[in-house]
Short mmCIF file of C-alpha atoms in Angstrom, two decimals:
data_model
loop_
_atom_site.label_atom_id
_atom_site.label_comp_id
_atom_site.label_asym_id
_atom_site.label_seq_id
_atom_site.Cartn_x
_atom_site.Cartn_y
_atom_site.Cartn_z
CA UNK A 255 0.05 -0.11 0.06
CA UNK A 256 1.58 3.01 -1.39
CA UNK A 257 1.31 6.19 1.25
CA UNK A 258 1.41 9.86 0.61
CA UNK A 259 2.08 12.16 3.76
CA UNK A 260 1.85 15.61 3.16
CA UNK A 261 3.89 17.77 5.42
CA UNK A 262 7.54 17.20 6.57
CA UNK A 263 7.71 18.46 9.96
CA UNK A 264 8.62 16.27 13.17
CA UNK A 265 5.55 14.75 13.33
CA UNK A 266 4.73 14.31 9.56
CA UNK A 267 8.25 12.74 9.17
CA UNK A 268 7.86 10.31 12.31
CA UNK A 269 4.88 8.92 11.05
CA UNK A 270 6.21 8.60 7.36
CA UNK A 271 8.99 6.84 8.84
CA UNK A 272 7.11 4.53 10.74
CA UNK A 273 4.84 3.57 7.40
CA UNK A 274 8.07 3.31 5.11
CA UNK A 275 8.90 0.16 7.21
CA UNK A 276 6.33 -1.74 5.63
CA UNK A 277 5.25 0.35 1.91
CA UNK A 278 6.66 2.93 0.01
CA UNK A 279 6.16 6.37 1.14
CA UNK A 280 6.50 9.91 -0.41
CA UNK A 281 6.79 12.60 1.95
CA UNK A 282 6.07 16.00 0.55
CA UNK A 283 7.76 18.86 1.59
CA UNK A 284 7.93 22.95 0.33
CA UNK A 285 11.67 23.66 0.40
CA UNK A 286 13.72 21.60 -2.00
CA UNK A 287 16.84 21.83 0.03
CA UNK A 288 14.64 19.83 2.68
CA UNK A 289 13.98 17.35 0.21
CA UNK A 290 17.47 16.67 -0.82
CA UNK A 291 18.30 16.28 2.57
CA UNK A 292 15.24 13.64 3.50
CA UNK A 293 16.38 11.87 0.32
CA UNK A 294 19.89 11.69 1.75
CA UNK A 295 18.45 10.03 5.09
CA UNK A 296 17.75 12.75 7.63
CA UNK A 297 15.68 15.70 7.98
CA UNK A 298 17.83 18.17 9.88
CA UNK A 299 15.29 20.91 10.35
CA UNK A 300 12.66 18.72 12.63
CA UNK A 301 14.50 15.68 13.61
CA UNK A 302 18.31 16.03 13.54
CA UNK A 303 20.48 12.84 13.91
CA UNK A 304 18.06 10.32 13.12
CA UNK A 305 18.27 8.23 10.12
CA UNK A 306 15.39 7.67 7.83
CA UNK A 307 14.17 4.49 6.08
CA UNK A 308 15.32 3.68 2.87
CA UNK A 309 11.57 3.25 2.12
CA UNK A 310 10.99 7.15 2.34
CA UNK A 311 11.35 9.11 -0.53
CA UNK A 312 10.61 13.14 -0.67
CA UNK A 313 9.36 15.30 -2.99
CA UNK A 314 8.25 19.34 -3.73
CA UNK A 315 5.49 18.02 -6.30
CA UNK A 316 2.13 17.29 -4.98
CA UNK A 317 1.39 15.31 -7.84
CA UNK A 318 4.29 13.10 -7.67
CA UNK A 319 3.51 12.59 -4.13
CA UNK A 320 0.08 11.40 -4.54
CA UNK A 321 0.62 9.47 -7.67
CA UNK A 322 -0.41 5.67 -7.23
CA UNK A 323 -0.86 6.48 -3.39
CA UNK A 324 -3.73 4.42 -1.76
CA UNK A 325 -3.65 6.51 1.51
CA UNK A 326 -3.33 10.54 1.90
CA UNK A 327 -1.90 11.75 5.58
CA UNK A 328 -2.38 15.22 5.97
CA UNK A 329 0.38 16.62 8.30
CA UNK A 330 0.31 20.34 7.87
CA UNK A 331 -0.53 22.99 10.33
CA UNK A 332 -4.36 23.95 10.75
CA UNK A 333 -3.81 27.22 9.25
CA UNK A 334 -2.28 25.87 6.17
CA UNK A 335 -4.77 22.81 5.65
CA UNK A 336 -7.24 23.92 3.83
CA UNK A 337 -4.80 25.74 0.90
CA UNK A 338 -2.62 22.72 0.78
CA UNK A 339 -5.45 20.04 0.46
CA UNK A 340 -7.27 22.53 -2.21
CA UNK A 341 -3.81 22.20 -4.39
CA UNK A 342 -3.65 18.51 -3.72
CA UNK A 343 -7.33 17.81 -4.50
CA UNK A 344 -7.00 17.47 -8.53
CA UNK A 345 -4.61 14.48 -7.70
CA UNK A 346 -6.72 12.40 -4.99
CA UNK A 347 -8.73 9.67 -6.30
CA UNK A 348 -12.55 9.68 -4.63
CA UNK A 349 -11.74 6.21 -2.86
CA UNK A 350 -8.56 7.21 -1.17
CA UNK A 351 -8.76 7.86 2.57
CA UNK A 352 -7.54 10.50 4.19
CA UNK A 353 -5.75 10.55 7.52
CA UNK A 354 -5.26 13.73 9.27
CA UNK A 355 -2.01 14.37 12.10
CA UNK A 356 -3.11 18.08 12.42
CA UNK A 357 -4.13 18.81 16.05
CA UNK A 358 -6.17 22.32 15.66
CA UNK A 359 -9.28 24.00 14.56
CA UNK A 360 -9.40 26.04 11.60
CA UNK A 361 -9.67 29.95 12.54
CA UNK A 362 -12.18 31.20 10.50
CA UNK A 363 -14.72 28.66 9.97
CA UNK A 364 -14.24 27.08 13.64
CA UNK A 365 -14.01 23.70 11.89
CA UNK A 366 -12.56 20.48 12.66
CA UNK A 367 -9.92 18.85 9.86
CA UNK A 368 -12.07 15.99 9.04
CA UNK A 369 -14.88 18.90 8.27
CA UNK A 370 -12.43 21.00 6.08
CA UNK A 371 -11.61 17.85 4.45
CA UNK A 372 -15.25 17.15 3.56
CA UNK A 373 -15.79 20.56 2.52
CA UNK A 374 -12.63 20.53 -0.02
CA UNK A 375 -12.98 16.98 -0.88
CA UNK A 376 -17.17 16.97 -1.26
CA UNK A 377 -17.05 13.59 -3.68
CA UNK A 378 -15.02 11.87 -0.67
CA UNK A 379 -16.78 9.62 1.63
CA UNK A 380 -17.11 11.21 4.96
CA UNK A 381 -16.81 7.33 6.62
CA UNK A 382 -13.31 7.56 5.07
CA UNK A 383 -12.11 10.40 6.53
CA UNK A 384 -10.07 10.23 9.90
CA UNK A 385 -7.32 11.38 12.30
CA UNK A 386 -4.75 9.47 14.05
CA UNK A 387 -3.80 11.16 17.42
CA UNK A 388 -2.46 10.59 21.11
CA UNK A 389 0.13 10.68 23.40
CA UNK A 390 2.93 10.66 20.61
CA UNK A 391 6.26 12.99 20.73
CA UNK A 392 8.19 12.41 17.73
CA UNK A 393 11.89 12.24 19.02
CA UNK A 394 10.63 9.35 21.70
CA UNK A 395 9.02 7.27 18.87
CA UNK A 396 12.01 7.89 16.82
CA UNK A 397 14.23 6.69 19.33
CA UNK A 398 12.04 3.26 19.68
CA UNK A 399 10.49 4.15 22.84
CA UNK A 400 6.86 2.07 23.29
CA UNK A 401 4.15 4.25 22.48
CA UNK A 402 0.48 3.92 21.40
CA UNK A 403 -1.83 5.83 19.42
CA UNK A 404 -5.74 5.88 18.12
CA UNK A 405 -6.99 5.95 14.45
CA UNK A 406 -10.76 7.85 14.61
CA UNK A 407 -12.46 6.69 11.32
CA UNK A 408 -15.99 5.84 11.06
CA UNK A 409 -15.47 2.90 8.66
CA UNK A 410 -14.03 0.22 10.91
CA UNK A 411 -12.40 -1.56 7.88
CA UNK A 412 -10.49 0.85 6.53
CA UNK A 413 -9.10 2.03 9.66
CA UNK A 414 -7.86 -1.83 10.44
CA UNK A 415 -5.79 -1.51 7.51
CA UNK A 416 -4.42 1.60 7.95
CA UNK A 417 -3.91 0.50 11.95
CA UNK A 418 -2.06 -2.36 10.31
CA UNK A 419 0.24 -0.19 8.21
CA UNK A 420 1.29 1.94 10.88
CA UNK A 421 1.78 -0.95 13.79
CA UNK A 422 5.16 -1.31 14.71
CA UNK A 423 6.84 -3.60 17.85
CA UNK A 424 7.03 -0.21 19.55
CA UNK A 425 4.23 1.83 18.17
CA UNK A 426 0.75 0.15 19.27
CA UNK A 427 -2.42 1.49 17.05
CA UNK A 428 -5.69 1.35 18.64
CA UNK A 429 -9.09 2.41 16.66
CA UNK A 430 -12.38 3.83 17.17
CA UNK A 431 -15.19 5.53 15.46
CA UNK A 432 -15.19 8.94 17.44
CA UNK A 433 -13.73 11.13 15.09
CA UNK A 434 -15.43 14.54 16.64
CA UNK A 435 -14.06 13.43 20.09
CA UNK A 436 -10.39 12.53 18.92
CA UNK A 437 -10.22 15.83 17.01
CA UNK A 438 -11.70 18.41 19.74
CA UNK A 439 -9.39 16.29 22.03
CA UNK A 440 -6.03 16.97 19.98
CA UNK A 441 -6.93 20.84 19.72
CA UNK A 442 -7.92 21.59 23.20
CA UNK A 443 -5.32 19.79 24.97
CA UNK A 444 -2.58 21.98 23.24
CA UNK A 445 -4.47 24.74 24.76
CA UNK A 446 -4.06 23.20 28.21
CA UNK A 447 -0.46 22.29 27.37
CA UNK A 448 0.32 26.27 27.47
CA UNK A 449 -1.63 26.40 30.69
CA UNK A 450 0.66 23.76 32.43
CA UNK A 451 3.65 25.04 30.60
CA UNK A 452 2.97 28.62 32.71
CA UNK A 453 2.50 26.86 36.03
CA UNK A 454 5.74 25.10 35.67
CA UNK A 455 7.26 28.61 34.41
CA UNK A 456 6.06 29.85 37.60
CA UNK A 457 7.79 27.15 39.58
CA UNK A 458 4.56 25.93 40.90
CA UNK A 459 4.71 22.25 42.12
CA UNK A 460 3.41 18.66 41.20
CA UNK A 461 -0.08 19.32 43.32
CA UNK A 462 -0.46 22.40 40.92
CA UNK A 463 -0.08 20.37 37.78
CA UNK A 464 -1.87 17.30 38.78
CA UNK A 465 -5.14 19.75 40.08
CA UNK A 466 -4.69 21.54 36.43
CA UNK A 467 -4.54 18.33 34.41
CA UNK A 468 -7.23 17.09 36.03
CA UNK A 469 -9.48 20.06 35.59
CA UNK A 470 -8.44 20.14 32.25
CA UNK A 471 -9.75 16.89 31.65
CA UNK A 472 -13.01 18.20 32.87
CA UNK A 473 -13.22 21.17 30.73
CA UNK A 474 -11.68 18.96 27.66
CA UNK A 475 -14.84 16.45 28.63
CA UNK A 476 -17.71 19.29 28.73
CA UNK A 477 -16.70 21.01 25.43
CA UNK A 478 -15.96 17.62 23.49
CA UNK A 479 -19.26 16.11 24.50
CA UNK A 480 -21.23 19.32 24.08
CA UNK A 481 -19.56 19.09 20.18
CA UNK A 482 -20.91 16.04 19.68
CA UNK A 483 -17.92 13.73 20.89
CA UNK A 484 -18.36 10.41 23.02
CA UNK A 485 -17.35 10.89 26.70
CA UNK A 486 -15.16 7.79 26.72
CA UNK A 487 -12.77 9.26 24.18
CA UNK A 488 -11.58 11.61 26.45
CA UNK A 489 -10.58 8.96 29.03
CA UNK A 490 -8.64 7.62 26.27
CA UNK A 491 -5.27 7.71 24.55
CA UNK A 492 -6.79 10.72 22.18
CA UNK A 493 -7.80 12.66 25.60
CA UNK A 494 -6.28 11.78 28.92
CA UNK A 495 -3.18 10.17 27.11
CA UNK A 496 -2.41 13.42 24.98
CA UNK A 497 -2.98 15.75 27.62
CA UNK A 498 -0.69 14.03 29.91
CA UNK A 499 2.02 13.79 27.42
CA UNK A 500 1.93 17.15 26.23
CA UNK A 501 1.39 18.88 29.82
CA UNK A 502 4.14 16.82 31.20
CA UNK A 503 6.53 17.15 28.64
CA UNK A 504 9.39 19.46 27.99
CA UNK A 505 9.33 18.50 24.30
CA UNK A 506 5.83 19.91 24.10
CA UNK A 507 5.76 23.08 21.96
CA UNK A 508 2.83 24.37 23.61
CA UNK A 509 4.46 23.44 26.90
CA UNK A 510 7.30 25.49 26.04
CA UNK A 511 5.48 28.45 24.89
CA UNK A 512 3.87 28.42 28.25
CA UNK A 513 6.90 28.24 30.43
CA UNK A 514 8.33 31.19 28.16
CA UNK A 515 5.27 33.35 29.07
CA UNK A 516 5.75 32.73 32.59
CA UNK A 517 8.95 33.73 32.32
CA UNK A 518 8.52 37.15 31.04
CA UNK A 519 9.21 36.31 27.41
CA UNK A 520 6.51 38.23 24.68
CA UNK A 521 4.73 36.03 22.71
CA UNK A 522 6.09 37.50 19.47
CA UNK A 523 9.48 36.62 20.32
CA UNK A 524 8.68 32.93 21.42
CA UNK A 525 6.88 32.36 18.00
CA UNK A 526 9.65 33.61 15.90
CA UNK A 527 12.29 31.56 17.74
CA UNK A 528 10.51 28.51 17.27
CA UNK A 529 11.02 26.25 14.24
CA UNK A 530 7.72 24.64 14.60
CA UNK A 531 4.37 25.79 15.01
CA UNK A 532 2.76 25.77 18.35
CA UNK A 533 -0.99 25.27 17.70
CA UNK A 534 -2.26 25.96 20.93
CA UNK A 535 -1.23 29.45 20.21
CA UNK A 536 -3.41 29.65 17.53
CA UNK A 537 -6.24 27.22 18.55
CA UNK A 538 -7.19 29.12 22.23
CA UNK A 539 -9.18 31.70 20.54
CA UNK A 540 -11.27 29.13 18.27
CA UNK A 541 -11.55 27.12 21.66
CA UNK A 542 -13.06 30.28 22.96
CA UNK A 543 -15.35 30.89 20.09
CA UNK A 544 -16.39 27.12 20.12
CA UNK A 545 -16.95 27.34 23.87
CA UNK A 546 -19.23 30.36 23.40
CA UNK A 547 -21.21 29.14 20.65
CA UNK A 548 -22.34 25.90 22.82
CA UNK A 549 -22.42 27.72 25.94
CA UNK A 550 -19.95 25.48 27.89
CA UNK A 551 -17.52 26.89 30.41
CA UNK A 552 -13.85 26.68 29.58
CA UNK A 553 -11.99 28.86 32.71
CA UNK A 554 -8.51 27.24 31.73
CA UNK A 555 -8.71 28.29 28.08
CA UNK A 556 -10.36 31.74 29.14
CA UNK A 557 -7.50 32.36 31.21
CA UNK A 558 -4.48 31.19 28.38
CA UNK A 559 -6.59 33.29 26.13
CA UNK A 560 -6.23 36.50 28.54
CA UNK A 561 -2.34 35.75 28.61
CA UNK A 562 -1.84 35.58 24.93
CA UNK A 563 -4.12 38.16 23.41
CA UNK A 564 -4.80 40.26 26.41
CA UNK A 565 -1.19 40.36 28.06
CA UNK A 566 -2.36 39.39 31.15
CA UNK A 567 0.72 37.88 33.38
CA UNK A 568 0.66 34.25 34.04
CA UNK A 569 0.51 34.63 37.69
CA UNK A 570 -2.91 36.56 37.51
CA UNK A 571 -4.38 33.81 35.40
CA UNK A 572 -3.40 30.89 38.21
CA UNK A 573 -5.19 33.36 40.79
CA UNK A 574 -8.43 34.00 38.76
CA UNK A 575 -8.60 30.53 38.65
CA UNK A 576 -7.89 29.56 42.04
CA UNK A 577 -10.44 32.52 43.33
CA UNK A 578 -13.41 31.50 41.11
CA UNK A 579 -16.64 30.79 43.09
CA UNK A 580 -16.63 27.52 44.97
CA UNK A 581 -18.72 24.65 43.43
CA UNK A 582 -18.90 20.82 43.45
CA UNK A 583 -16.55 18.91 41.63
CA UNK A 584 -17.81 18.09 37.83
#
């Protein structure tokens, strides 16, 4: 089964490398110099020091990348997803499954990536459009450390085929049918990771982080259910699993943004220095808009928004959360 992975960041390259152990994979990248490096066996910009498998080839040509591919994997940031997929659309046969790795929400439309995909590819069967998500830090997976993920897709026959394509002795793949829940969890956890990073950056301890993560799970579940997600999804790899990894790890880009903000850095400087996209910075506004649309309280996301967009200090945000009206745990 030939596969095309569109987007050569750290996660796109990692997923392409996993798949290339079992089938030929073409990885699309924008820049010719990065393509040359990948074809030489390494992605120096995003995964320096890791050798890539021989079955992985890179190209700057979308048509070439998609040619003969039986699965398209989208690994571009949410803000560029629609544009890249629109450029790719003429080269994708209608029966080709589309799997998104993107953990974000489109800013203007407030749509999840599967919804964007269905709009760009209206003739595609929505049941074969899905998402791969979970607690997946790219460098650890490239090191061969054990990890697990989930493919959410309505068509379980196709999902099972994709499960086999990515399964590896150190990378366990599960499936479920809750695309809404999996995508919502993946987007919101990035916002929560910024909050966790701010707590760490302020020098707060494990009690604080445990309380934050626990309340983040409640917040994520409330919003996800209101948007149509299955509550069990938020207790699984796409929800709690991804949330813990992203909130606890210094490898997380969103966590790093929070740490830097707590240290007094200006957001624009932090973003400019980063070589990769921190989806939570853009997603926070979309999450707040979605929560407002369905009348769901998201206090952690609200405080992250105040820090990101209203220049509030992270310490003020923590105080605001701790002094909210007393209520039962729910």
